Amino acid sequence: MMHFADSLTFSGRKVVAAWAALPFPALSGSSLPDILSAHQQDVPWKLLSSWREQKVSCCFAQSVVLRGICKEKPTSCPGQPRSPLQSCESPEQLLQQYLHTQFPGAFSTCHVLQQPCDTRPPFPQFFSPLLTSRGFLLDKAQGSSSAGVESIPVLAALQSSPVLHSLLSGLCRDLRARNVRRCSSFFTAGVEQDDFQEALEELKTLSQCYETGFGADGSEDEADSD
């Protein structure tokens, strides 16, 4: 995983963020072009970090894996031109086109696998009754139990993105606010005060590698004022 993350980082960046859609939001019987076309305004996956939710508007590099989506042909009305997504020849090309549209200029790799994620026991059955046994969405719930969900389509992504600026600078700010001298076990474990301060500076520098100059939230100013 460390080497994989290294392949997505450059210009001093060392961290990637994990995102996922579990299950991937797809109506039963819908095609991949139709599904992605319904998410043109916002990507259908969420940040897995405990950091506050943020909308992804850009990224530097990413690797995306989608599995378990059916192969039905895209729907289209007679006489209407096909969209760029509908014109793609393969699922990988389709997903790559979608990523290029959502994140222009980013380095993106993608893989599409036919096999879904197996969710039979002992996988916890915490799914909504709006899912079919194959993990696709229904227009309305059928029954009150989701125990019959045997598999789900899943999308997972690793991204090097500006979201990490807020996450890392927030971590740095929280660490600066703590009086570590009161934690005797912290330094008895072999950590020196000077090493701790140096690590904080390195964390601050790392967070600055993810700045883009747009939508500044003042996190660094707050960290400097501590």
Short mmCIF file of C-alpha atoms in Angstrom, two decimals:
data_model
loop_
_atom_site.label_atom_id
_atom_site.label_comp_id
_atom_site.label_asym_id
_atom_site.label_seq_id
_atom_site.Cartn_x
_atom_site.Cartn_y
_atom_site.Cartn_z
CA MET A 1 0.00 0.00 0.00
CA MET A 2 2.87 2.38 0.78
CA HIS A 3 4.41 1.88 -2.68
CA PHE A 4 0.99 2.26 -4.28
CA ALA A 5 0.44 5.57 -2.46
CA ASP A 6 3.90 6.72 -3.58
CA SER A 7 2.85 6.26 -7.20
CA LEU A 8 0.09 8.86 -6.68
CA THR A 9 2.18 11.46 -4.87
CA PHE A 10 4.71 14.00 -6.15
CA SER A 11 5.91 17.57 -5.45
CA GLY A 12 6.61 16.80 -1.80
CA ARG A 13 3.26 15.11 -1.13
CA LYS A 14 3.30 11.85 0.80
CA VAL A 15 -0.33 11.20 1.80
CA VAL A 16 -3.41 10.02 -0.09
CA ALA A 17 -7.03 9.97 1.06
CA ALA A 18 -9.32 6.95 0.79
CA TRP A 19 -12.82 7.32 -0.64
CA ALA A 20 -15.55 4.75 -1.22
CA ALA A 21 -19.13 4.18 -2.30
CA LEU A 22 -20.40 1.08 -0.50
CA PRO A 23 -22.62 0.18 -2.17
CA PHE A 24 -22.12 2.10 -5.39
CA PRO A 25 -25.47 3.89 -6.00
CA ALA A 26 -26.92 2.13 -9.04
CA LEU A 27 -30.54 1.39 -9.89
CA SER A 28 -31.35 -2.20 -10.74
CA GLY A 29 -30.98 -2.77 -14.48
CA SER A 30 -29.22 0.54 -15.18
CA SER A 31 -26.07 0.80 -17.28
CA LEU A 32 -22.75 2.31 -16.27
CA PRO A 33 -23.14 5.31 -18.65
CA ASP A 34 -26.58 6.04 -17.20
CA ILE A 35 -25.27 5.75 -13.63
CA LEU A 36 -22.32 8.06 -14.14
CA SER A 37 -24.41 10.52 -16.15
CA ALA A 38 -26.65 10.89 -13.09
CA HIS A 39 -23.62 12.04 -11.04
CA GLN A 40 -22.25 14.81 -13.24
CA GLN A 41 -22.55 17.45 -10.49
CA ASP A 42 -20.81 15.50 -7.74
CA VAL A 43 -18.92 12.21 -7.52
CA PRO A 44 -20.86 9.39 -5.81
CA TRP A 45 -18.16 8.40 -3.32
CA LYS A 46 -17.41 9.74 0.16
CA LEU A 47 -14.29 10.41 2.22
CA LEU A 48 -13.52 7.57 4.65
CA SER A 49 -11.54 9.76 7.03
CA SER A 50 -13.21 11.01 10.20
CA TRP A 51 -12.49 14.56 9.01
CA ARG A 52 -15.51 16.73 8.33
CA GLU A 53 -17.24 16.06 5.03
CA GLN A 54 -15.97 18.07 2.10
CA LYS A 55 -16.95 18.22 -1.54
CA VAL A 56 -14.20 17.14 -3.92
CA SER A 57 -13.70 19.75 -6.62
CA CYS A 58 -10.23 18.79 -7.86
CA CYS A 59 -7.37 16.40 -7.25
CA PHE A 60 -3.75 15.95 -8.28
CA ALA A 61 -3.75 12.19 -8.88
CA GLN A 62 -6.07 9.26 -8.20
CA SER A 63 -6.62 5.56 -8.66
CA VAL A 64 -10.21 4.30 -8.88
CA VAL A 65 -11.57 0.74 -8.88
CA LEU A 66 -15.19 -0.07 -9.69
CA ARG A 67 -16.59 -3.58 -9.43
CA GLY A 68 -19.92 -5.32 -9.78
CA ILE A 69 -21.78 -3.07 -12.25
CA CYS A 70 -24.11 -4.75 -14.74
CA LYS A 71 -23.43 -4.53 -18.47
CA GLU A 72 -26.80 -3.34 -19.74
CA LYS A 73 -26.67 -1.00 -22.73
CA PRO A 74 -27.22 2.71 -22.00
CA THR A 75 -30.70 4.06 -22.54
CA SER A 76 -31.18 6.71 -25.21
CA CYS A 77 -34.10 8.40 -26.91
CA PRO A 78 -34.47 7.99 -30.68
CA GLY A 79 -33.07 10.92 -32.62
CA GLN A 80 -30.93 12.23 -29.76
CA PRO A 81 -27.12 12.24 -30.14
CA ARG A 82 -25.14 9.93 -27.91
CA SER A 83 -23.32 11.50 -25.00
CA PRO A 84 -19.51 11.20 -24.65
CA LEU A 85 -20.02 8.55 -21.95
CA GLN A 86 -22.35 6.51 -24.15
CA SER A 87 -19.80 6.60 -26.96
CA CYS A 88 -17.07 4.88 -24.94
CA GLU A 89 -16.20 1.37 -26.12
CA SER A 90 -15.21 -0.22 -22.80
CA PRO A 91 -16.10 0.24 -19.11
CA GLU A 92 -12.53 1.32 -18.35
CA GLN A 93 -12.64 3.94 -21.09
CA LEU A 94 -16.03 5.12 -19.81
CA LEU A 95 -14.83 5.51 -16.22
CA GLN A 96 -11.65 7.22 -17.42
CA GLN A 97 -13.74 9.69 -19.43
CA TYR A 98 -15.90 10.40 -16.37
CA LEU A 99 -12.82 11.00 -14.19
CA HIS A 100 -11.34 13.29 -16.83
CA THR A 101 -14.57 15.31 -16.87
CA GLN A 102 -14.80 15.57 -13.09
CA PHE A 103 -11.08 16.17 -12.47
CA PRO A 104 -9.57 17.77 -15.59
CA GLY A 105 -5.78 17.78 -15.59
CA ALA A 106 -5.46 15.13 -12.87
CA PHE A 107 -3.45 11.95 -13.32
CA SER A 108 -6.05 9.16 -13.16
CA THR A 109 -5.93 5.40 -13.41
CA CYS A 110 -8.99 3.17 -13.23
CA HIS A 111 -10.00 -0.47 -13.27
CA VAL A 112 -13.47 -1.97 -13.75
CA LEU A 113 -14.08 -5.50 -12.49
CA GLN A 114 -17.18 -7.52 -13.22
CA GLN A 115 -17.22 -9.45 -9.94
CA PRO A 116 -19.08 -7.65 -7.11
CA CYS A 117 -18.12 -7.57 -3.44
CA ASP A 118 -19.43 -10.64 -1.61
CA THR A 119 -21.59 -9.68 1.40
CA ARG A 120 -22.92 -13.06 2.49
CA PRO A 121 -22.47 -14.02 6.19
CA PRO A 122 -20.36 -13.36 8.18
CA PHE A 123 -20.40 -9.95 6.42
CA PRO A 124 -22.57 -7.67 8.65
CA GLN A 125 -26.04 -7.13 7.21
CA PHE A 126 -26.46 -3.41 7.84
CA PHE A 127 -27.92 -2.59 4.42
CA SER A 128 -31.04 -0.64 3.61
CA PRO A 129 -34.19 -2.55 2.55
CA LEU A 130 -33.97 -0.45 -0.61
CA LEU A 131 -31.31 -2.84 -1.94
CA THR A 132 -31.82 -5.94 -4.04
CA SER A 133 -30.01 -9.18 -3.25
CA ARG A 134 -27.29 -7.96 -5.66
CA GLY A 135 -26.94 -4.57 -3.97
CA PHE A 136 -28.75 -2.42 -6.53
CA LEU A 137 -31.20 0.32 -5.56
CA LEU A 138 -34.97 -0.12 -5.67
CA ASP A 139 -37.58 2.58 -6.15
CA LYS A 140 -39.27 1.44 -2.95
CA ALA A 141 -38.45 -0.98 -0.17
CA GLN A 142 -39.51 -4.59 -0.50
CA GLY A 143 -40.03 -5.86 3.01
CA SER A 144 -38.30 -4.71 6.20
CA SER A 145 -35.24 -6.98 6.13
CA SER A 146 -32.04 -6.67 4.11
CA ALA A 147 -30.67 -10.06 5.17
CA GLY A 148 -30.84 -11.23 1.57
CA VAL A 149 -28.10 -8.89 0.28
CA GLU A 150 -25.53 -11.33 -1.08
CA SER A 151 -23.28 -8.93 -3.00
CA ILE A 152 -22.92 -5.23 -3.75
CA PRO A 153 -21.28 -3.06 -6.41
CA VAL A 154 -18.44 -1.04 -4.88
CA LEU A 155 -16.29 1.88 -5.92
CA ALA A 156 -13.07 2.67 -4.05
CA ALA A 157 -10.57 5.43 -4.72
CA LEU A 158 -7.27 6.74 -3.44
CA GLN A 159 -6.76 10.44 -4.11
CA SER A 160 -4.03 12.98 -3.64
CA SER A 161 -6.21 16.06 -3.33
CA PRO A 162 -6.46 19.52 -1.69
CA VAL A 163 -8.80 18.00 0.91
CA LEU A 164 -5.66 16.74 2.62
CA HIS A 165 -4.51 20.31 3.24
CA SER A 166 -7.40 20.87 5.65
CA LEU A 167 -7.03 17.44 7.20
CA LEU A 168 -3.27 17.69 7.84
CA SER A 169 -3.29 21.32 8.95
CA GLY A 170 -6.18 20.52 11.30
CA LEU A 171 -4.20 17.64 12.78
CA CYS A 172 -1.23 19.93 13.24
CA ARG A 173 -3.40 22.55 14.94
CA ASP A 174 -4.91 19.99 17.31
CA LEU A 175 -1.47 18.68 18.29
CA ARG A 176 -0.16 22.18 18.95
CA ALA A 177 -3.13 22.86 21.24
CA ARG A 178 -2.26 19.92 23.50
CA ASN A 179 0.18 20.30 26.37
CA VAL A 180 2.21 17.16 25.79
CA ARG A 181 4.41 17.92 28.83
CA ARG A 182 1.51 16.72 30.97
CA CYS A 183 1.64 13.32 29.27
CA SER A 184 4.58 11.69 31.04
CA SER A 185 4.17 8.44 29.14
CA PHE A 186 4.59 10.34 25.86
CA PHE A 187 8.22 11.24 26.56
CA THR A 188 9.11 8.19 28.63
CA ALA A 189 8.44 6.24 25.43
CA GLY A 190 11.54 7.89 23.97
CA VAL A 191 10.12 10.97 22.23
CA GLU A 192 12.09 14.15 22.82
CA GLN A 193 10.45 17.59 22.96
CA ASP A 194 12.66 18.88 20.14
CA ASP A 195 11.78 15.86 17.98
CA PHE A 196 8.10 16.46 18.62
CA GLN A 197 8.33 20.12 17.57
CA GLU A 198 10.30 19.13 14.47
CA ALA A 199 7.61 16.59 13.55
CA LEU A 200 4.96 19.31 13.88
CA GLU A 201 6.89 21.57 11.51
CA GLU A 202 7.23 18.73 9.02
CA LEU A 203 3.49 18.08 9.27
CA LYS A 204 2.77 21.76 8.64
CA THR A 205 5.09 21.78 5.62
CA LEU A 206 3.44 18.62 4.29
CA SER A 207 -0.03 20.17 4.58
CA GLN A 208 1.15 23.19 2.56
CA CYS A 209 2.05 20.86 -0.33
CA TYR A 210 -1.69 20.30 -0.84
CA GLU A 211 -2.64 23.98 -1.09
CA THR A 212 -4.04 25.18 -4.40
CA GLY A 213 -4.59 28.87 -3.69
CA PHE A 214 -8.38 28.53 -4.09
CA GLY A 215 -10.91 28.41 -1.27
CA ALA A 216 -8.41 29.06 1.50
CA ASP A 217 -9.94 28.28 4.85
CA GLY A 218 -7.42 29.98 7.11
CA SER A 219 -6.25 26.73 8.65
CA GLU A 220 -2.59 27.67 8.45
CA ASP A 221 -3.16 31.05 10.07
CA GLU A 222 -4.90 29.33 12.94
CA ALA A 223 -2.06 26.87 13.30
CA ASP A 224 0.52 29.67 13.33
CA SER A 225 -1.38 31.53 16.06
CA ASP A 226 -1.23 28.61 18.50
#
